Short mmCIF file of C-alpha atoms and ligand atoms in Angstrom, two decimals:
data_model
loop_
_atom_site.label_atom_id
_atom_site.label_comp_id
_atom_site.label_asym_id
_atom_site.label_seq_id
_atom_site.Cartn_x
_atom_site.Cartn_y
_atom_site.Cartn_z
CA MET A 133 0.00 0.00 0.00
CA PRO A 134 1.94 3.01 -1.26
CA PHE A 135 0.82 6.46 -0.04
CA ALA A 136 -1.32 6.79 -3.16
CA GLU A 137 -3.65 4.14 -1.76
CA ILE A 138 -4.24 5.91 1.57
CA VAL A 139 -7.70 7.45 1.50
CA GLY A 140 -8.80 10.54 3.41
CA GLN A 141 -5.51 11.35 5.19
CA ALA A 142 -4.02 13.86 2.78
CA ARG A 143 -2.58 16.10 5.49
CA ALA A 144 -0.75 13.35 7.37
CA VAL A 145 0.55 11.87 4.12
CA GLU A 146 1.76 15.25 2.94
CA ILE A 147 3.76 15.79 6.15
CA LEU A 148 5.35 12.34 5.91
CA GLN A 149 6.15 12.74 2.23
CA ARG A 150 7.76 16.11 2.84
CA GLU A 151 9.94 14.80 5.65
CA ARG A 152 11.02 11.86 3.56
CA ARG A 153 11.86 14.02 0.55
CA THR A 154 13.88 16.47 2.61
CA GLY A 155 15.67 13.73 4.54
CA ARG A 156 14.16 14.85 7.85
CA VAL A 157 12.52 11.63 8.95
CA PRO A 158 12.74 11.59 12.76
CA HIS A 159 13.73 8.51 14.78
CA ALA A 160 10.24 8.20 16.19
CA TYR A 161 6.73 9.09 15.12
CA LEU A 162 3.49 9.01 17.06
CA PHE A 163 0.54 8.44 14.73
CA HIS A 164 -2.62 9.28 16.64
CA GLY A 165 -6.30 9.75 15.83
CA PRO A 166 -9.52 7.73 16.12
CA GLU A 167 -9.47 3.97 15.65
CA SER A 168 -9.63 2.36 12.28
CA ILE A 169 -8.99 5.32 9.99
CA GLY A 170 -5.75 4.20 8.35
CA LYS A 171 -2.95 4.98 10.84
CA LYS A 172 -1.29 1.57 10.65
CA ARG A 173 -1.76 1.40 6.92
CA THR A 174 -0.05 4.76 6.60
CA ALA A 175 2.80 3.52 8.82
CA LEU A 176 3.33 0.68 6.35
CA ALA A 177 3.09 3.10 3.44
CA LEU A 178 5.86 5.13 5.04
CA ALA A 179 7.91 1.96 5.58
CA MET A 180 7.45 1.16 1.91
CA ALA A 181 8.43 4.62 0.76
CA LEU A 182 11.57 4.45 2.94
CA GLN A 183 12.64 0.96 1.83
CA CYS A 184 11.64 0.94 -1.82
CA ARG A 185 14.66 1.35 -4.06
CA ALA A 186 12.55 2.59 -6.92
CA ALA A 187 10.73 5.14 -4.78
CA ASP A 188 10.39 8.56 -6.26
CA GLU A 189 7.39 10.56 -5.12
CA ASP A 190 6.01 7.33 -3.65
CA ALA A 191 6.91 3.66 -3.28
CA CYS A 192 6.64 1.66 -6.50
CA GLY A 193 4.47 -1.04 -4.90
CA ALA A 194 5.97 -3.71 -7.15
CA CYS A 195 9.63 -4.34 -6.17
CA SER A 196 10.61 -7.08 -3.72
CA ASP A 197 10.87 -4.62 -0.80
CA CYS A 198 7.38 -3.28 -1.46
CA ARG A 199 5.89 -6.73 -1.99
CA ASN A 200 7.48 -8.12 1.17
CA ILE A 201 6.24 -5.24 3.27
CA ALA A 202 2.71 -5.67 1.92
CA ALA A 203 2.86 -9.39 2.65
CA GLY A 204 4.18 -8.76 6.17
CA TYR A 205 7.55 -10.47 5.94
CA HIS A 206 10.11 -7.85 5.11
CA PRO A 207 13.13 -8.59 7.33
CA ASP A 208 13.62 -4.91 8.23
CA VAL A 209 10.02 -3.92 8.80
CA ARG A 210 8.41 -5.29 11.88
CA VAL A 211 5.00 -4.70 13.42
CA THR A 212 4.51 -5.31 17.13
CA THR A 213 0.91 -5.82 18.19
CA PRO A 214 -0.69 -6.48 21.59
CA GLU A 215 -1.01 -10.13 22.60
CA ALA A 216 -3.18 -12.00 25.07
CA LYS A 217 -1.15 -14.16 27.48
CA THR A 218 -4.01 -16.55 27.95
CA ARG A 219 -7.13 -17.00 25.88
CA GLY A 220 -9.67 -14.28 26.57
CA ALA A 221 -7.21 -12.15 28.59
CA ALA A 222 -6.76 -8.47 27.75
CA GLU A 223 -4.27 -7.88 24.95
CA LYS A 224 -1.12 -6.06 25.99
CA ILE A 225 2.37 -5.40 24.71
CA TYR A 226 4.68 -7.21 27.11
CA ILE A 227 8.30 -6.72 28.11
CA GLU A 228 9.39 -9.83 26.17
CA GLN A 229 8.09 -8.24 22.97
CA ILE A 230 9.99 -5.03 23.62
CA ARG A 231 13.17 -6.96 24.46
CA SER A 232 13.00 -8.80 21.18
CA LEU A 233 12.41 -5.49 19.37
CA GLN A 234 15.50 -4.09 21.10
CA GLN A 235 17.62 -7.03 20.04
CA GLU A 236 16.54 -6.60 16.47
CA ILE A 237 16.93 -2.85 16.33
CA ALA A 238 20.57 -3.21 17.38
CA LEU A 239 21.35 -5.23 14.24
CA ARG A 240 22.15 -3.74 10.86
CA PRO A 241 19.41 -3.72 8.25
CA MET A 242 19.35 -7.00 6.32
CA ALA A 243 17.64 -6.15 3.06
CA GLY A 244 16.43 -2.59 3.37
CA ARG A 245 18.11 0.71 3.94
CA GLN A 246 16.96 1.01 7.53
CA LYS A 247 14.98 -0.81 10.18
CA ILE A 248 11.40 0.21 10.74
CA PHE A 249 9.38 -0.79 13.77
CA VAL A 250 5.67 -0.18 13.98
CA VAL A 251 4.16 -0.52 17.46
CA ASP A 252 0.43 -0.84 16.99
CA ASP A 253 -1.97 0.10 19.80
CA ALA A 254 1.02 1.49 21.67
CA HIS A 255 -1.20 2.54 24.61
CA ARG A 256 -1.31 -1.17 25.49
CA LEU A 257 2.35 -1.28 26.54
CA VAL A 258 2.49 -2.65 30.09
CA GLU A 259 4.42 -0.45 32.51
CA GLN A 260 7.63 -2.47 32.45
CA ALA A 261 7.54 -2.64 28.64
CA ALA A 262 6.89 1.10 28.38
CA ASN A 263 9.90 1.86 30.57
CA ALA A 264 12.12 -0.42 28.52
CA PHE A 265 10.82 1.11 25.32
CA LEU A 266 11.61 4.57 26.62
CA LYS A 267 15.30 3.58 26.78
CA THR A 268 15.22 2.77 23.05
CA LEU A 269 13.56 6.10 22.32
CA GLU A 270 16.21 7.91 24.33
CA GLU A 271 19.05 6.32 22.39
CA PRO A 272 17.67 5.20 19.05
CA PRO A 273 20.18 3.27 16.93
CA ASP A 274 21.13 4.80 13.58
CA ALA A 275 19.12 3.85 10.53
CA SER A 276 16.05 3.02 12.55
CA VAL A 277 12.56 4.50 12.57
CA LEU A 278 9.98 3.75 15.24
CA ILE A 279 6.32 4.42 14.52
CA LEU A 280 3.92 4.30 17.46
CA VAL A 281 0.27 4.00 16.49
CA THR A 282 -2.55 4.70 18.91
CA ALA A 283 -6.07 6.05 19.27
CA PHE A 284 -5.31 6.94 22.90
CA PRO A 285 -2.12 9.02 23.07
CA ASP A 286 -3.07 10.26 26.56
CA ARG A 287 -2.50 6.78 27.92
CA LEU A 288 1.16 6.76 26.89
CA LEU A 289 3.89 7.90 29.26
CA ALA A 290 4.44 11.63 28.78
CA THR A 291 8.15 10.85 28.45
CA ILE A 292 7.40 8.54 25.51
CA ARG A 293 5.08 11.07 23.87
CA SER A 294 7.60 13.87 24.12
CA ARG A 295 10.24 11.86 22.24
CA CYS A 296 8.06 11.21 19.21
CA ARG A 297 7.04 13.49 16.40
CA PRO A 298 3.25 13.53 16.57
CA VAL A 299 1.22 13.14 13.39
CA ARG A 300 -2.49 13.59 13.77
CA PHE A 301 -4.94 11.54 11.69
CA GLN A 302 -8.42 12.86 10.94
CA PRO A 303 -11.71 10.98 11.23
CA LEU A 304 -12.69 9.83 7.75
CA SER A 305 -15.48 11.58 5.90
CA PRO A 306 -18.39 9.37 4.78
CA GLU A 307 -17.13 9.85 1.21
CA SER A 308 -13.70 8.48 2.13
CA VAL A 309 -15.22 5.51 3.98
CA ALA A 310 -17.44 4.81 0.97
CA ALA A 311 -14.43 4.90 -1.35
CA ILE A 312 -12.58 2.38 0.85
CA VAL A 313 -15.61 0.14 1.20
CA SER A 314 -16.19 -0.05 -2.50
CA ARG A 315 -12.51 -0.79 -3.08
CA GLU A 316 -12.23 -3.48 -0.37
CA LYS A 317 -15.61 -5.11 -0.75
CA GLY A 318 -16.31 -4.41 -4.38
CA THR A 319 -19.61 -2.83 -3.32
CA GLY A 320 -21.46 -0.54 -5.70
CA ALA A 321 -21.29 3.20 -5.00
CA GLU A 322 -24.82 3.51 -3.64
CA GLU A 323 -24.55 0.57 -1.25
CA ALA A 324 -21.08 1.76 -0.15
CA THR A 325 -22.49 5.18 0.69
CA ARG A 326 -25.29 3.63 2.73
CA LEU A 327 -22.80 1.47 4.65
CA ALA A 328 -20.43 4.38 5.17
CA ARG A 329 -23.10 6.49 6.82
CA PHE A 330 -23.49 3.86 9.50
CA ALA A 331 -19.78 3.57 10.14
CA TYR A 332 -19.36 6.90 11.96
CA GLY A 333 -15.93 7.17 10.38
CA SER A 334 -14.66 3.69 11.28
CA VAL A 335 -13.62 1.57 8.33
CA ALA A 336 -13.12 -1.63 10.33
CA ARG A 337 -16.69 -1.45 11.54
CA VAL A 338 -18.10 -1.17 8.08
CA LEU A 339 -15.81 -3.83 6.60
CA ALA A 340 -16.64 -6.25 9.39
CA ALA A 341 -20.38 -5.89 9.14
CA ASP A 342 -22.91 -5.76 6.37
CA TYR A 343 -25.76 -3.39 5.91
CA GLU A 344 -28.27 -5.79 7.40
CA ALA A 345 -26.18 -6.38 10.53
CA MET A 346 -25.69 -2.66 10.98
CA THR A 347 -29.38 -1.94 10.60
CA LYS A 348 -30.08 -4.58 13.24
CA ARG A 349 -27.55 -3.00 15.56
CA ARG A 350 -29.13 0.39 15.09
CA ALA A 351 -32.56 -1.05 15.85
CA GLN A 352 -31.11 -2.34 19.11
CA PHE A 353 -29.62 1.08 19.92
CA LEU A 354 -32.91 2.78 19.08
CA GLU A 355 -34.66 0.43 21.47
CA GLU A 356 -32.17 1.29 24.23
CA ARG A 357 -32.76 4.94 23.51
CA ARG A 358 -36.52 4.48 23.71
CA ARG A 359 -36.14 2.68 27.05
CA LEU A 360 -34.09 5.58 28.33
CA THR A 361 -36.55 8.27 27.29
CA GLU A 362 -39.58 6.42 28.59
CA GLY A 363 -38.26 4.34 31.46
CA GLY A 364 -37.07 6.92 33.99
CA PRO A 365 -34.26 6.35 36.50
CA ALA A 366 -34.62 2.55 36.57
CA ALA A 367 -34.00 2.38 32.83
CA LEU A 368 -31.07 4.78 33.14
CA PHE A 369 -29.57 2.47 35.74
CA SER A 370 -29.95 -0.75 33.76
CA VAL A 371 -28.92 0.68 30.38
CA SER A 372 -25.85 2.36 31.91
CA GLU A 373 -24.93 -0.84 33.63
CA SER A 374 -25.13 -2.93 30.49
CA PHE A 375 -22.88 -0.52 28.59
CA THR A 376 -20.40 -0.09 31.45
CA ARG A 377 -19.39 -3.71 31.01
CA ASN A 378 -18.41 -3.27 27.41
CA SER A 379 -16.53 -0.14 26.46
CA VAL A 380 -16.53 -0.99 22.76
CA GLU A 381 -20.31 -1.14 22.76
CA ALA A 382 -20.55 1.94 24.93
CA THR A 383 -18.45 3.85 22.40
CA GLU A 384 -20.62 2.63 19.56
CA PHE A 385 -23.79 3.56 21.42
CA LEU A 386 -22.52 7.08 22.11
CA GLU A 387 -21.50 7.44 18.47
CA PHE A 388 -24.94 6.33 17.43
CA LEU A 389 -26.58 8.85 19.79
CA ILE A 390 -24.35 11.61 18.42
CA SER A 391 -25.32 10.77 14.85
CA TRP A 392 -29.01 10.68 15.79
CA GLU A 393 -28.87 14.04 17.59
CA ARG A 394 -26.97 15.52 14.64
CA ASP A 395 -29.76 14.40 12.34
CA LEU A 396 -32.33 16.01 14.64
CA MET A 397 -30.31 19.19 14.63
CA ALA A 398 -29.99 19.17 10.84
CA LEU A 399 -33.75 18.72 10.46
CA THR A 400 -34.49 21.49 12.93
CA LEU A 401 -32.16 23.93 11.19
CA GLN A 402 -32.62 22.97 7.54
CA GLY A 403 -35.97 21.21 7.36
CA PRO A 404 -36.66 18.35 4.98
CA ALA A 405 -33.74 19.31 2.72
CA ALA A 406 -31.22 18.23 5.37
CA ALA A 407 -28.78 15.44 4.46
CA LEU A 408 -29.27 12.74 7.11
CA VAL A 409 -27.10 9.88 8.34
CA HIS A 410 -30.25 7.94 9.14
CA GLY A 411 -32.08 8.97 6.00
CA ASP A 412 -34.17 5.80 6.06
CA CYS A 413 -35.58 6.93 9.46
CA ALA A 414 -36.50 10.40 8.21
CA GLU A 415 -40.11 10.06 9.31
CA ALA A 416 -39.35 9.18 12.93
CA LEU A 417 -36.63 11.83 13.05
CA THR A 418 -38.94 14.51 11.68
CA ARG A 419 -41.60 13.68 14.28
CA GLU A 420 -39.05 13.92 17.05
CA ALA A 421 -37.48 17.10 15.71
CA GLU A 422 -40.83 18.93 15.87
CA SER A 423 -40.79 18.99 19.65
CA ARG A 424 -37.13 19.82 20.12
CA ARG A 425 -35.38 23.14 20.60
CA VAL A 426 -32.03 23.93 19.01
CA ALA A 427 -30.46 25.04 22.30
CA ASP A 428 -31.35 21.71 23.97
CA LEU A 429 -30.10 19.70 21.01
CA LEU A 430 -26.85 21.61 21.00
CA GLY A 431 -26.35 21.11 24.74
CA ARG A 432 -26.97 17.40 24.46
CA LEU A 433 -24.69 17.02 21.47
CA GLU A 434 -21.88 18.78 23.29
CA LEU A 435 -22.33 16.53 26.29
CA LEU A 436 -22.30 13.39 24.13
CA VAL A 437 -19.19 14.44 22.23
CA GLN A 438 -17.43 15.31 25.48
CA SER A 439 -18.53 11.99 27.01
CA LEU A 440 -17.07 10.09 24.10
CA ARG A 441 -13.75 11.82 24.71
CA TRP A 442 -13.88 11.00 28.40
CA LEU A 443 -14.66 7.39 27.63
CA GLN A 444 -11.57 7.19 25.42
CA SER A 445 -9.30 8.76 28.01
CA ASN A 446 -9.82 6.33 30.85
CA VAL A 447 -12.33 8.25 32.95
CA ASN A 448 -14.58 5.86 34.92
CA ALA A 449 -16.88 4.42 32.26
CA ARG A 450 -19.91 4.15 34.50
CA LEU A 451 -19.80 7.84 35.47
CA VAL A 452 -19.33 8.91 31.88
CA ILE A 453 -22.19 6.82 30.56
CA GLU A 454 -24.60 7.89 33.26
CA ALA A 455 -23.73 11.54 32.73
CA ALA A 456 -24.14 11.15 28.96
CA LEU A 457 -27.49 9.36 29.16
CA MET A 458 -29.08 11.27 32.04
CA PRO A 459 -30.59 14.06 29.89
CA LEU A 460 -32.35 11.46 27.71
CA GLY A 461 -34.19 10.13 30.74
CA GLY A 462 -35.48 13.60 31.56
CA GLU A 463 -36.83 14.25 28.10
CA THR A 464 -40.47 13.30 28.56
CA ASN A 465 -40.89 15.18 31.85
ZN1 ZN B 572 9.14 -0.65 -4.45
#
């Protein structure tokens, strides 16, 4: 995947290209931004551009270096990912993995021009591993580039963060997601656009599911939302509890609520001409929008967006979810 195949990250790619062209590639990068928007893919594109002997503006994508990187077995490009020590355990990056990275980084490049190490989900470094890794960042061997990839930079040691050049990745627009979906799944443009709207910017989500599964999921979220608005404090308690146990679902639910409130806002401000994420629910949305005031919608949207940020930065999930959902429970009063 040369840079040309990275969709929707023009700014990040431009920075990386410029640094490569001018010979100013730092020893360590920190690629950060929401999950599943192309950070790791871009890290591999950079690895390709750095290793490819035919690279000009971009990697050629066809030489043995490029092909080996794409296939995942280039001897000088290595990706470290979190592992579970036992089945079902949380995935972490352990000290053994960092030690083996350190042994490798000390060697000279075998086939390429330098050694490139991608550490995916770097916020999952256990403490001991993070401290060991810091040593490598403090004294990086020549001809080596480390690329840390994470959606949660706040969870990294500040001392690690400060030694990396940060590159921020943007959430993907629905158009970008649709372009990726139709490329990866061979879906027609119309279907890809429908799927993309449901993805809230996450490509993995849309590639993993199909339209039917996503519609089902939304129906479930709508039902939870209805319970919240009609069920009072008891519903707030049980819905919050069910989402507290699963932060992935909680994130998805908040993203769904944000998209729904945005649609309500769009309808209130622009009327029937508004472009909706949940266009197939226009009737229900229009009914709901009639009784809502812009100031309330705005307040709720801000709270939801803030809650999503809190959820991603390790604040107690239960508190965040309750705070985010509370105003829904008060709606019918
Ligand atoms: Zn090449």
